[in-house]
Tab-separated table of C-alpha atoms in Angstrom:
chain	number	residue	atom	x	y	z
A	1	UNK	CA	117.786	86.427	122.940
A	2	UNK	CA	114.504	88.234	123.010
A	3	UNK	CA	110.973	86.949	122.268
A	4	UNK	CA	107.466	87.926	122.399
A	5	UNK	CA	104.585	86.233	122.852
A	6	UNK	CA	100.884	87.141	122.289
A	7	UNK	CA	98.717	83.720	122.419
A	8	UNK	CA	95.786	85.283	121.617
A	9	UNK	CA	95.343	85.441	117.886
A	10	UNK	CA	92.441	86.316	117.500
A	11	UNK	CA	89.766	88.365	119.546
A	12	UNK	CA	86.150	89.137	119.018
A	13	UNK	CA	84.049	91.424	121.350
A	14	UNK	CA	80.617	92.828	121.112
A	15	UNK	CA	80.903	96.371	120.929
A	16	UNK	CA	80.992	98.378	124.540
A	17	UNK	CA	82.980	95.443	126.229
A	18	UNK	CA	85.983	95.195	127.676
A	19	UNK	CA	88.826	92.971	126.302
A	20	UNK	CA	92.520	92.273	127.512
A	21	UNK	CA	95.322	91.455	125.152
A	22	UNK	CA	97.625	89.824	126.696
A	23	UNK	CA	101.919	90.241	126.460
A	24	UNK	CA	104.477	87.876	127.875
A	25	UNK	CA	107.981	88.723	126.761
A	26	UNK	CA	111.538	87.287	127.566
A	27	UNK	CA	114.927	88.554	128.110
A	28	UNK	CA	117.967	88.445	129.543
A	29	UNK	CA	119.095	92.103	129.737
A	30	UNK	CA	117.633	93.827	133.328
A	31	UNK	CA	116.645	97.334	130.658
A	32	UNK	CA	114.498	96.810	127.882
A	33	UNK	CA	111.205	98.667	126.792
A	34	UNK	CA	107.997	97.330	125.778
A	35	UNK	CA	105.860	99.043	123.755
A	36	UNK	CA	102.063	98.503	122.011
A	37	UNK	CA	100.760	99.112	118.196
A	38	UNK	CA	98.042	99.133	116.169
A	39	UNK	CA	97.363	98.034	113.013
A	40	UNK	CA	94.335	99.230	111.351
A	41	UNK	CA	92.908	97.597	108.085
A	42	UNK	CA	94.756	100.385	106.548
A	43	UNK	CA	97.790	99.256	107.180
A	44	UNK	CA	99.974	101.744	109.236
A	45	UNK	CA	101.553	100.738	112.251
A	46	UNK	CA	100.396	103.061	115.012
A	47	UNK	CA	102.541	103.455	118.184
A	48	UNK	CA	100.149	103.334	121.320
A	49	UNK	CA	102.775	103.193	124.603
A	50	UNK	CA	105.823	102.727	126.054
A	51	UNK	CA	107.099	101.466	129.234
A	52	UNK	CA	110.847	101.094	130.497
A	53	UNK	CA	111.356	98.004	132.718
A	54	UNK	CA	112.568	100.258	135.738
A	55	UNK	CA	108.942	101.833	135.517
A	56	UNK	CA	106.130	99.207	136.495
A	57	UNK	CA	103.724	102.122	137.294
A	58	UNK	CA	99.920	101.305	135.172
A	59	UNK	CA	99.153	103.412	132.457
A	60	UNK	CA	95.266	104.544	131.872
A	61	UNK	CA	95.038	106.949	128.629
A	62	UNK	CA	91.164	107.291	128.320
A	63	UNK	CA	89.774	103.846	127.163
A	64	UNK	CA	92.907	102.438	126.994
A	65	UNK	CA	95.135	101.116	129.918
A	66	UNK	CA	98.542	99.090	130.221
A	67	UNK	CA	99.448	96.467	133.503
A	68	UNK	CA	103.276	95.896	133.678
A	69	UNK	CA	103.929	93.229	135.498
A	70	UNK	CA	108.068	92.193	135.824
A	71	UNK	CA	107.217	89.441	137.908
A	72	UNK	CA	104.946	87.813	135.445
A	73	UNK	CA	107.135	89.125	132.083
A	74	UNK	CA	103.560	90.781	131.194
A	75	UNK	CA	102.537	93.568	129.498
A	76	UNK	CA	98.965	93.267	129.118
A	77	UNK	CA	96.328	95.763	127.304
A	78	UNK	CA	93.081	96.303	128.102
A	79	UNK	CA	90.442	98.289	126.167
A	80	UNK	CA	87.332	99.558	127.938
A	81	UNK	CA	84.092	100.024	126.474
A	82	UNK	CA	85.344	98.870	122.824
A	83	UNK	CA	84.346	100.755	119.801
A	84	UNK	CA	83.727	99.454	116.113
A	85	UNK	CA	87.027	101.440	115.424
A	86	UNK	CA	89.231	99.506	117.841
A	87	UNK	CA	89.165	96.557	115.475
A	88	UNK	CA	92.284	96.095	114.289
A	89	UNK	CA	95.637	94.286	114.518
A	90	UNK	CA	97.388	95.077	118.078
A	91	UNK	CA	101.192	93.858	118.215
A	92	UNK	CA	103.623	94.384	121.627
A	93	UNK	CA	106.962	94.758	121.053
A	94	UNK	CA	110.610	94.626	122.942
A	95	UNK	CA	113.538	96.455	122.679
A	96	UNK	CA	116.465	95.863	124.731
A	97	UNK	CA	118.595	98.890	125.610
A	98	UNK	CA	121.447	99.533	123.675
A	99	UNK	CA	119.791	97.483	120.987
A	100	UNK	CA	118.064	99.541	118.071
A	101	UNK	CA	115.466	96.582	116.763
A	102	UNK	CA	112.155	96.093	117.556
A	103	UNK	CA	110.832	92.443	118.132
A	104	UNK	CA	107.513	91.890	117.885
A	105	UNK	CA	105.261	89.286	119.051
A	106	UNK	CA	102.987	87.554	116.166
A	107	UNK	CA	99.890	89.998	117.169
A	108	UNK	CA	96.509	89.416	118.148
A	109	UNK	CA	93.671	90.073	115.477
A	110	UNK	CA	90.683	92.056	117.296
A	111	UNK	CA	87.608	92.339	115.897
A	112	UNK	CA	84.581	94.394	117.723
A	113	UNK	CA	81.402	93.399	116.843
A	114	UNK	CA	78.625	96.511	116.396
B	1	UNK	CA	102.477	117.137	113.280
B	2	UNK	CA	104.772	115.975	110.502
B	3	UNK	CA	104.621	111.856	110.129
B	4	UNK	CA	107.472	109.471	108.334
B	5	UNK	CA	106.975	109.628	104.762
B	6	UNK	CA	107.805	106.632	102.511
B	7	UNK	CA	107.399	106.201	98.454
B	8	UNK	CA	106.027	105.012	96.691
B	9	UNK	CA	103.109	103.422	98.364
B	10	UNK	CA	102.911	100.838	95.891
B	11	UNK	CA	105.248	98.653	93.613
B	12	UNK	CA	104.638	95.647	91.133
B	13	UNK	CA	107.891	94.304	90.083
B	14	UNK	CA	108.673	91.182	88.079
B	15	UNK	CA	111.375	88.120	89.271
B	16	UNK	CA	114.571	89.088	89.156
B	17	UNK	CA	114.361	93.036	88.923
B	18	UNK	CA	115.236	95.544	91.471
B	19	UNK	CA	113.400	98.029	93.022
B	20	UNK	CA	114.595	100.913	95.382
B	21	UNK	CA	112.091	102.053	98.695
B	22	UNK	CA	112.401	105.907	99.875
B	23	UNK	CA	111.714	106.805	103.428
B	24	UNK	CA	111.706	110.245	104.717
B	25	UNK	CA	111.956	110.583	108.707
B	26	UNK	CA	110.186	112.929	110.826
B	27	UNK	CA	111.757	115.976	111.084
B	28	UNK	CA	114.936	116.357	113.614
B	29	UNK	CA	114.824	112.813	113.674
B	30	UNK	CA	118.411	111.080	113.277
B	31	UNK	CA	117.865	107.008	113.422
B	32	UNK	CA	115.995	105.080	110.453
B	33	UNK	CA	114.892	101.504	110.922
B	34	UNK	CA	113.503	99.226	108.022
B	35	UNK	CA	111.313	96.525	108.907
B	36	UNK	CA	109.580	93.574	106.376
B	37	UNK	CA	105.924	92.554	107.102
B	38	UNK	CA	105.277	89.106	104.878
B	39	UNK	CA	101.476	88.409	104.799
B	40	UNK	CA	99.774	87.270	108.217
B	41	UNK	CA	103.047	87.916	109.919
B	42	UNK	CA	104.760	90.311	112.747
B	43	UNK	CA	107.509	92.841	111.102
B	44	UNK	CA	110.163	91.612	111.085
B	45	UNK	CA	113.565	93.797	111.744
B	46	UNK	CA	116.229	94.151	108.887
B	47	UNK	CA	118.609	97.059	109.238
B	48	UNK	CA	118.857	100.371	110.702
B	49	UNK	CA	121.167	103.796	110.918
B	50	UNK	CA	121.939	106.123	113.042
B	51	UNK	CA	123.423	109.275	111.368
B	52	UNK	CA	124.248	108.326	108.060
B	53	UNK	CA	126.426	104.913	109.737
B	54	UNK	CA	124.819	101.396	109.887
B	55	UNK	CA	123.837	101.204	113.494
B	56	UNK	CA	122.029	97.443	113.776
B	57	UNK	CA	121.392	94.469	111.261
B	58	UNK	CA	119.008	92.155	111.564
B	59	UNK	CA	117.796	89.372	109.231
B	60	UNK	CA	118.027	91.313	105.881
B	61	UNK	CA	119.071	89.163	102.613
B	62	UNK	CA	122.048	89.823	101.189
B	63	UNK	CA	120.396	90.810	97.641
B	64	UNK	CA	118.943	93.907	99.554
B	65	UNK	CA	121.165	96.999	100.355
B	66	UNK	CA	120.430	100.228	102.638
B	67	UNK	CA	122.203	103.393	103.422
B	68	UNK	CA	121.309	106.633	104.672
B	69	UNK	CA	121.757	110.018	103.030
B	70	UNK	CA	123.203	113.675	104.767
B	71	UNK	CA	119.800	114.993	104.477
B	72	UNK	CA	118.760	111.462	106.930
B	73	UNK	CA	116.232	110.237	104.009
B	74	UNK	CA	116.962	106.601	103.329
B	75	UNK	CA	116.871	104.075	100.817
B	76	UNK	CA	116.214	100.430	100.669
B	77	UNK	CA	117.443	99.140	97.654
B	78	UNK	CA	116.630	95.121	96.626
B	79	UNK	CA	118.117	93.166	93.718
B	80	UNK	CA	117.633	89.772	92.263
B	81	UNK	CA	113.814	89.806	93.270
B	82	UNK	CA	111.786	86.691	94.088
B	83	UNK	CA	108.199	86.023	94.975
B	84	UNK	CA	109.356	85.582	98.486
B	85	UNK	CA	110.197	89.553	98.813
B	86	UNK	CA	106.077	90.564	98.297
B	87	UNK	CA	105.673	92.355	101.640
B	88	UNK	CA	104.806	95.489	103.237
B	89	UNK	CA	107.885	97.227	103.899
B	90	UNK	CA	108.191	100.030	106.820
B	91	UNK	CA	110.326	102.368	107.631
B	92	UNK	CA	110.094	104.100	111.324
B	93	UNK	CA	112.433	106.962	112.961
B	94	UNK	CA	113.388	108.129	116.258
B	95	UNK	CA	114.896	110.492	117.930
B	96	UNK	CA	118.618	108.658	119.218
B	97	UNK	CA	118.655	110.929	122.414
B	98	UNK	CA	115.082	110.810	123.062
B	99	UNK	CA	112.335	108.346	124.029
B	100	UNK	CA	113.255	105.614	121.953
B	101	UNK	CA	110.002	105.206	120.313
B	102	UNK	CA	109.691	104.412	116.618
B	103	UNK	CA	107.310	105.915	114.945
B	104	UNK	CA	106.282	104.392	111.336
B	105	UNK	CA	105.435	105.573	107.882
B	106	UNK	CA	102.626	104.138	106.249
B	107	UNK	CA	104.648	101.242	104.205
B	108	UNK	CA	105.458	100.420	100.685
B	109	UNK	CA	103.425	97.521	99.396
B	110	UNK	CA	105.829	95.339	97.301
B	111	UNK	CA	104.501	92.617	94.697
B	112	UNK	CA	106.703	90.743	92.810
B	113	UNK	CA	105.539	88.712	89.597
C-alpha cells in the first residue's frame, strides 16, 4: 500500500516569506517517485517536480526548492520569497514503479498574504 | 508547447443520465490516466491505458466505462448518474518510455442535478 500525507492544510504567509510544505509518504516498494503540483484557483493541476527514490540530490529551481529525505519518508517544499501568485493548492504525490497511478496526499491550501 | 486537451470544460447533467468526457493527450504521448477530484478533496485515481489496452484500475464505479482510441484520444463514459459523480474530472498523459510524469488537462467540471 501507498499513502501520502501532507498535515498541513492550510498555510498563510505574508507576502516575501518563506514557507515549507511539508511531504511524508509510505511504501513498501524500494522505487517509487514523488512528485509536487499546483493547483491554482483556476483549477488545473500543474506539475512542479519529480524525484526518483535512488536520487536524494536537493532540487533549487529559482524560488522554489525540494529536500528528499529517504530516511525521514519526506519530501518537503519550500518557497522563498512568496509571491501573491503562489497562493494556491500544492498536492505531493507517489507513484510506485511499475505502477501507473498517482496517489496523492489531501494537499495543503496556501494562501500569501499581499 | 502543446498541453492535454479535454472537452467539454463544463457539463450539467440530471440523475440518472449519462454523459461521455473527451481527453486529447499531448502529442507523441501513448499512456492516458483519468483521475476524479470530489469537492475539497485530493484526485483520486480511476483507470488508465497504455496504447489503446487498459493498463491500471483504480477505484472507478462500475456505472463508468473508459477506453482508448487508435488515434490515443480517450473517452470516459458514465451511466446511471447520481449527485455523488459532481466532480472535476482530469485526464493527464505521459510518455510510457519517458520520465513518467503526468501532465494534466485542465478538467471537465461535472454537475449532476
Amino acid at each position: 500500500a501507498q499513502k501520502v500525507t501532507q498535515a498541513q492544510t492550510e498555510i498563510s504567509v505574508v507576502e516575501k516569506e518563506d514557507v515549507t510544505l511539508d511531504c511524508v509518504y509510505e511504501t513498501r516498494d524500494t522505487t517509487y517517485y514523488l512528485f509536487w503540483y499546483k493547483q491554482p484557483p483556476s483549477g488545473e493541476l500543474v506539475f512542479l517536480i519529480r524525484r526518483n527514490s535512488f536520487d536524494e540530490q536537493n532540487e533549487i529551481s529559482g524560488r522554489y526548492s525540494w529536500n528528499f529525505q529517504k530516511s525521514t519518508s519526506s519530501f518537503n517544499f519550500t518557497i522563498t520569497a512568496s509571491q501573491v501568485v503562489d497562493s494556491a493548492v500544492y498536492f505531493c504525490a507517489l507513484r510506485n514503479f511499475g505502477n501507473e497511478k498517482l496517489t496523492f496526499g489531501t494537499g495543503t491550501r496556501l494562501t500569501i498574504i499581499p | 508547447a502543446a498541453g492535454v486537451i479535454q472537452s467539454p470544460r463544463h457539463l450539467i447533467k440530471e440523475k440518472r443520465e449519462t454523459a461521455t468526457l473527451k481527453c486529447y493527450p499531448i502529442p507523441r504521448h501513448d499512456t492516458v490516466y483519468w483521475y476524479q477530484q470530489g469537492p475539497g478533496q485530493d484526485p483520486q485515481f480511476l483507470i488508465s491505458f497504455y496504447e489503446k489496452m487498459q493498463s491500471d484500475k483504480g477505484s472507478i464505479p462500475d456505472r463508468f466505462s473508459a477506453q482508448q482510441f487508435s488515434d490515443y484520444h480517450s473517452e470516459l463514459n458514465m451511466s446511471s448518474l447520481e449527485l455523488g459523480d459532481s466532480a472535476l474530472y482530469f485526464c493527464a498523459s505521459s510518455l510510457r518510455a519517458g520520465s513518467y510524469e503526468q501532465y494534466f488537462g485542465p478538467g471537465t467540471r461535472l454537475t449532476v442535478t
